[in-house]
């Protein structure tokens, strides 16, 4: 079984689960966390049980997990009384971090203590990390002046994105840029990463990276399936 941890409003995740029906893919939403049947053993994840799509199953049946939620917001918990939602969301988020971290199957990406999608880096941190391993970068500029409009950084042309999925790279860029993107993903210890460059050419500079991927792109979806061994 493939599990997609997502918001109940995530239409792309819902469509992906449908297209992966032959691989027994199912959405795990916040509602599932309120259904009886969960058993999470820290010392033996294979003996644990999980509720997916409203049904309790053995954790050992899960062959791969794709995480689409950066954190569990209280807005996902409309079935919880309003005065308890913030507290319940915090507890559920901590539970998800523990459960996902203990899984033995492939998980894209592994959560960190504060972010379900992996390292919660801002643009400056991605650019800094890339520069530290020798990737050409476009310096991040921020300017704040009192009483006048803030001027954001303006690029001469739209950035080009390439998505790292495991050992593959999806995107029409020079091979050198694909190698840069893979190196940055390894540095961040993630398997799923979208990297932006100033152009498709080999001498392009890295602008930003994010842990969000366009799973509606067929080639990215296929690459994720490969990571799960399906």
CSV table of C-alpha atoms in Angstrom, one decimal:
chain,number,residue,atom,x,y,z
A,1,UNK,CA,0.0,0.0,0.0
A,2,UNK,CA,1.1,3.5,-0.8
A,3,UNK,CA,0.1,6.3,1.6
A,4,UNK,CA,-0.2,10.0,0.7
A,5,UNK,CA,-0.4,12.2,3.8
A,6,UNK,CA,-2.3,15.2,2.6
A,7,UNK,CA,-4.9,17.8,3.3
A,8,UNK,CA,-8.5,16.8,2.5
A,9,UNK,CA,-8.5,19.9,0.2
A,10,UNK,CA,-5.4,18.7,-1.8
A,11,UNK,CA,-7.0,17.9,-5.1
A,12,UNK,CA,-3.6,17.0,-6.7
A,13,UNK,CA,-3.0,14.4,-4.0
A,14,UNK,CA,-6.6,13.1,-4.4
A,15,UNK,CA,-6.0,12.8,-8.2
A,16,UNK,CA,-2.7,11.1,-7.7
A,17,UNK,CA,-4.3,8.5,-5.3
A,18,UNK,CA,-6.9,7.7,-8.0
A,19,UNK,CA,-4.2,7.4,-10.7
A,20,UNK,CA,-2.2,5.1,-8.4
A,21,UNK,CA,-5.2,2.9,-7.6
A,22,UNK,CA,-3.5,-0.1,-9.2
A,23,UNK,CA,-0.7,0.4,-6.5
A,24,UNK,CA,-3.3,0.5,-3.7
A,25,UNK,CA,-2.6,4.2,-3.0
A,26,UNK,CA,-4.8,5.8,-0.3
A,27,UNK,CA,-5.0,9.3,1.3
A,28,UNK,CA,-4.3,9.8,5.0
A,29,UNK,CA,-5.9,13.0,6.2
A,30,UNK,CA,-6.4,14.7,9.5
A,31,UNK,CA,-9.8,12.9,10.0
A,32,UNK,CA,-7.9,9.5,10.1
A,33,UNK,CA,-6.0,10.7,13.1
A,34,UNK,CA,-9.2,10.8,15.1
A,35,UNK,CA,-10.4,7.3,14.2
A,36,UNK,CA,-9.8,4.5,16.7
A,37,UNK,CA,-7.3,1.8,15.5
A,38,UNK,CA,-3.9,3.5,15.8
A,39,UNK,CA,-1.2,1.6,17.6
A,40,UNK,CA,2.2,3.2,17.5
A,41,UNK,CA,5.0,1.2,19.1
A,42,UNK,CA,8.3,3.1,19.3
A,43,UNK,CA,10.4,0.0,19.6
A,44,UNK,CA,8.6,-2.1,16.9
A,45,UNK,CA,7.0,-0.2,14.1
A,46,UNK,CA,6.2,-3.4,12.2
A,47,UNK,CA,3.7,-4.4,15.0
A,48,UNK,CA,2.0,-1.0,14.8
A,49,UNK,CA,-1.4,-0.3,13.1
A,50,UNK,CA,-2.5,2.8,11.2
A,51,UNK,CA,-5.8,4.2,10.1
A,52,UNK,CA,-5.8,5.1,6.4
A,53,UNK,CA,-8.9,6.2,4.5
A,54,UNK,CA,-10.9,5.3,7.6
A,55,UNK,CA,-9.7,1.7,7.7
A,56,UNK,CA,-7.2,0.3,10.3
A,57,UNK,CA,-4.4,-1.7,8.7
A,58,UNK,CA,-1.0,-3.1,9.7
A,59,UNK,CA,1.8,-0.6,9.3
A,60,UNK,CA,3.9,-3.4,7.8
A,61,UNK,CA,1.6,-3.3,4.7
A,62,UNK,CA,2.7,0.2,3.8
A,63,UNK,CA,5.4,0.2,1.1
A,64,UNK,CA,5.9,3.9,0.7
A,65,UNK,CA,4.7,7.3,2.0
A,66,UNK,CA,4.5,10.6,0.2
A,67,UNK,CA,4.0,13.6,2.5
A,68,UNK,CA,2.1,16.6,1.2
A,69,UNK,CA,1.5,18.4,4.5
A,70,UNK,CA,4.1,20.8,5.9
A,71,UNK,CA,2.3,20.7,9.2
A,72,UNK,CA,-1.2,19.9,10.5
A,73,UNK,CA,-3.1,23.2,10.8
A,74,UNK,CA,-6.1,23.4,13.1
A,75,UNK,CA,-8.3,24.4,10.1
A,76,UNK,CA,-8.1,20.7,9.1
A,77,UNK,CA,-9.8,19.7,12.4
A,78,UNK,CA,-13.3,20.9,11.9
A,79,UNK,CA,-14.6,17.7,13.6
A,80,UNK,CA,-12.9,18.9,16.8
A,81,UNK,CA,-14.6,21.5,19.0
A,82,UNK,CA,-13.1,25.0,18.3
A,83,UNK,CA,-11.6,25.5,21.7
A,84,UNK,CA,-9.5,22.3,21.5
A,85,UNK,CA,-8.4,22.5,17.8
A,86,UNK,CA,-5.0,24.3,18.4
A,87,UNK,CA,-4.0,21.9,21.1
A,88,UNK,CA,-5.2,18.8,19.2
A,89,UNK,CA,-3.4,20.0,16.0
A,90,UNK,CA,-0.1,20.4,18.0
A,91,UNK,CA,-0.4,16.9,19.5
A,92,UNK,CA,-1.4,15.3,16.1
A,93,UNK,CA,1.6,17.0,14.4
A,94,UNK,CA,4.0,15.6,17.0
A,95,UNK,CA,2.5,12.2,16.6
A,96,UNK,CA,2.9,12.3,12.8
A,97,UNK,CA,6.5,13.3,13.2
A,98,UNK,CA,7.1,10.3,15.5
A,99,UNK,CA,5.2,7.8,13.4
A,100,UNK,CA,6.6,8.9,10.0
A,101,UNK,CA,10.2,9.0,11.4
A,102,UNK,CA,9.9,5.4,12.6
A,103,UNK,CA,8.6,3.8,9.4
A,104,UNK,CA,10.9,1.3,7.7
A,105,UNK,CA,9.5,1.9,4.2
A,106,UNK,CA,10.6,4.7,1.8
A,107,UNK,CA,9.2,8.1,3.0
A,108,UNK,CA,9.4,11.3,0.8
A,109,UNK,CA,10.6,13.3,2.6
A,110,UNK,CA,11.4,12.3,6.2
A,111,UNK,CA,10.0,14.9,8.7
A,112,UNK,CA,12.0,17.1,11.0
A,113,UNK,CA,10.8,18.0,14.5
A,114,UNK,CA,9.2,21.2,13.3
A,115,UNK,CA,8.2,20.4,9.7
A,116,UNK,CA,6.6,17.4,8.1
A,117,UNK,CA,8.1,17.9,4.7
A,118,UNK,CA,11.7,18.0,5.8
A,119,UNK,CA,14.1,20.8,6.7
A,120,UNK,CA,12.1,24.1,6.9
A,121,UNK,CA,14.7,26.3,5.2
A,122,UNK,CA,14.0,29.7,3.9
A,123,UNK,CA,15.3,30.9,0.5
A,124,UNK,CA,18.4,32.4,2.2
A,125,UNK,CA,19.2,29.1,3.8
A,126,UNK,CA,18.8,27.1,0.5
A,127,UNK,CA,21.1,29.6,-1.3
A,128,UNK,CA,23.6,29.5,1.5
A,129,UNK,CA,23.7,25.7,1.5
A,130,UNK,CA,24.2,25.6,-2.2
A,131,UNK,CA,27.0,28.2,-2.1
A,132,UNK,CA,28.7,26.1,0.6
A,133,UNK,CA,29.0,23.1,-1.8
A,134,UNK,CA,30.2,25.2,-4.7
A,135,UNK,CA,27.0,25.7,-6.7
A,136,UNK,CA,26.9,29.1,-8.4
A,137,UNK,CA,24.1,31.1,-6.7
A,138,UNK,CA,22.2,34.4,-7.2
A,139,UNK,CA,22.7,36.3,-3.9
A,140,UNK,CA,19.4,37.0,-2.1
A,141,UNK,CA,18.7,40.7,-1.7
A,142,UNK,CA,16.2,42.2,0.8
A,143,UNK,CA,15.6,45.9,1.3
A,144,UNK,CA,13.3,47.4,3.9
A,145,UNK,CA,13.0,51.2,4.1
A,146,UNK,CA,10.6,53.0,6.5
A,147,UNK,CA,7.8,55.0,4.8
A,148,UNK,CA,8.5,53.8,1.3
A,149,UNK,CA,7.4,50.7,-0.6
A,150,UNK,CA,9.6,47.6,-0.3
A,151,UNK,CA,11.3,46.8,-3.6
A,152,UNK,CA,11.6,43.0,-4.2
A,153,UNK,CA,14.3,41.4,-6.2
A,154,UNK,CA,13.5,41.6,-10.0
A,155,UNK,CA,14.7,38.8,-12.3
A,156,UNK,CA,15.4,39.5,-16.0
A,157,UNK,CA,13.5,36.4,-17.0
A,158,UNK,CA,11.4,33.7,-15.3
A,159,UNK,CA,13.3,31.1,-13.4
A,160,UNK,CA,13.6,27.5,-14.6
A,161,UNK,CA,12.7,24.7,-12.2
A,162,UNK,CA,14.0,21.1,-12.0
A,163,UNK,CA,12.7,18.5,-9.5
A,164,UNK,CA,14.9,16.0,-7.9
A,165,UNK,CA,13.1,12.7,-7.1
A,166,UNK,CA,15.4,10.1,-5.6
A,167,UNK,CA,18.2,9.6,-8.1
A,168,UNK,CA,16.3,11.2,-11.0
A,169,UNK,CA,16.0,14.8,-12.1
A,170,UNK,CA,12.9,16.0,-13.9
A,171,UNK,CA,13.1,19.2,-15.9
A,172,UNK,CA,14.6,20.5,-19.2
A,173,UNK,CA,17.9,21.8,-18.0
A,174,UNK,CA,21.6,21.3,-18.7
A,175,UNK,CA,23.1,18.2,-17.1
A,176,UNK,CA,25.3,20.3,-15.0
A,177,UNK,CA,22.3,22.0,-13.3
A,178,UNK,CA,20.7,18.6,-12.7
A,179,UNK,CA,23.9,17.5,-11.0
A,180,UNK,CA,23.8,20.7,-8.8
A,181,UNK,CA,20.2,20.0,-7.9
A,182,UNK,CA,21.0,16.4,-6.8
A,183,UNK,CA,23.9,17.6,-4.7
A,184,UNK,CA,21.8,20.1,-2.9
A,185,UNK,CA,19.1,17.5,-2.2
A,186,UNK,CA,21.8,15.2,-0.8
A,187,UNK,CA,23.1,18.0,1.4
A,188,UNK,CA,19.6,18.7,2.7
A,189,UNK,CA,19.1,14.9,3.2
A,190,UNK,CA,15.9,14.9,1.1
A,191,UNK,CA,14.8,12.8,-1.8
A,192,UNK,CA,12.2,15.2,-3.2
A,193,UNK,CA,13.2,18.8,-4.0
A,194,UNK,CA,12.4,21.4,-6.5
A,195,UNK,CA,15.3,23.7,-7.4
A,196,UNK,CA,15.1,27.0,-9.3
A,197,UNK,CA,17.8,28.4,-11.6
A,198,UNK,CA,18.1,31.6,-13.5
A,199,UNK,CA,18.1,29.7,-16.9
A,200,UNK,CA,18.5,26.3,-18.4
A,201,UNK,CA,22.1,26.9,-19.4
A,202,UNK,CA,25.1,25.3,-17.7
A,203,UNK,CA,26.3,28.6,-16.2
A,204,UNK,CA,22.9,29.4,-14.6
A,205,UNK,CA,22.7,30.5,-11.0
A,206,UNK,CA,20.6,28.9,-8.3
A,207,UNK,CA,17.9,31.1,-7.0
A,208,UNK,CA,15.9,29.0,-4.6
A,209,UNK,CA,14.7,25.6,-3.6
A,210,UNK,CA,11.5,24.2,-2.0
A,211,UNK,CA,10.3,20.9,-0.7
A,212,UNK,CA,7.0,21.1,-2.7
A,213,UNK,CA,6.8,19.2,-6.0
A,214,UNK,CA,4.2,19.3,-8.8
A,215,UNK,CA,2.8,15.8,-8.4
A,216,UNK,CA,0.4,16.4,-11.3
A,217,UNK,CA,3.4,16.2,-13.6
A,218,UNK,CA,3.3,12.6,-15.0
A,219,UNK,CA,7.1,12.3,-15.1
A,220,UNK,CA,7.4,13.4,-11.4
A,221,UNK,CA,4.6,11.0,-10.4
A,222,UNK,CA,6.4,8.1,-12.2
A,223,UNK,CA,9.7,9.0,-10.6
A,224,UNK,CA,8.0,8.9,-7.1
A,225,UNK,CA,6.6,5.5,-7.9
A,226,UNK,CA,10.1,4.3,-8.8
A,227,UNK,CA,11.4,5.5,-5.4
A,228,UNK,CA,8.7,3.3,-3.8
A,229,UNK,CA,9.8,0.3,-5.9
A,230,UNK,CA,6.5,0.1,-7.8
